[in-house]
Coordinates of C-alpha atoms in Angstrom, one line a residue:
X147 CA 60.3 54.6 24.2
X148 CA 62.6 52.6 26.5
X149 CA 61.6 54.2 29.7
X150 CA 58.1 54.1 31.2
X151 CA 56.5 56.7 33.3
X152 CA 58.1 55.4 36.5
X153 CA 61.6 55.8 35.1
X154 CA 62.3 52.1 34.5
X155 CA 62.7 50.2 31.3
X156 CA 59.5 49.4 29.3
X157 CA 59.2 45.6 29.2
X158 CA 57.6 45.7 25.7
X159 CA 60.5 47.7 24.4
X160 CA 63.0 45.2 25.9
X161 CA 61.0 42.3 24.3
X162 CA 61.1 44.0 20.9
X163 CA 64.8 44.7 21.1
X164 CA 65.5 41.1 22.1
X165 CA 63.5 39.7 19.2
X166 CA 65.2 42.1 16.8
X167 CA 68.6 41.1 18.0
X168 CA 67.7 37.4 17.6
X169 CA 66.5 38.1 14.0
X170 CA 69.6 40.0 13.1
X171 CA 71.9 37.3 14.5
X172 CA 70.1 34.6 12.5
X173 CA 70.2 36.6 9.3
X174 CA 73.9 37.3 9.8
X175 CA 74.6 33.6 10.3
X176 CA 72.5 32.7 7.3
X177 CA 74.2 35.2 5.0
X178 CA 77.8 34.6 6.3
X179 CA 80.3 33.3 3.8
X180 CA 83.0 30.9 4.9
X181 CA 86.4 32.4 5.4
X182 CA 89.5 31.3 3.7
X183 CA 92.2 30.4 6.2
X184 CA 95.5 32.0 5.5
X185 CA 98.4 29.5 6.0
X186 CA 101.4 31.6 5.0
X187 CA 104.4 30.4 3.0
X188 CA 105.4 27.8 5.6
X189 CA 108.7 29.5 6.3
X190 CA 109.6 31.1 9.6
X191 CA 112.0 33.9 10.1

């Protein structure tokens, strides 16, 4: 999986994880809804 026979990280696995994280980031940004900003009542205690 992530480690090759020499004990290091498999470059192909790292490429895959990097592309997957890019895809998930783009999907999250695309599906995100805008947030409503809470402004309170305007009074301070």
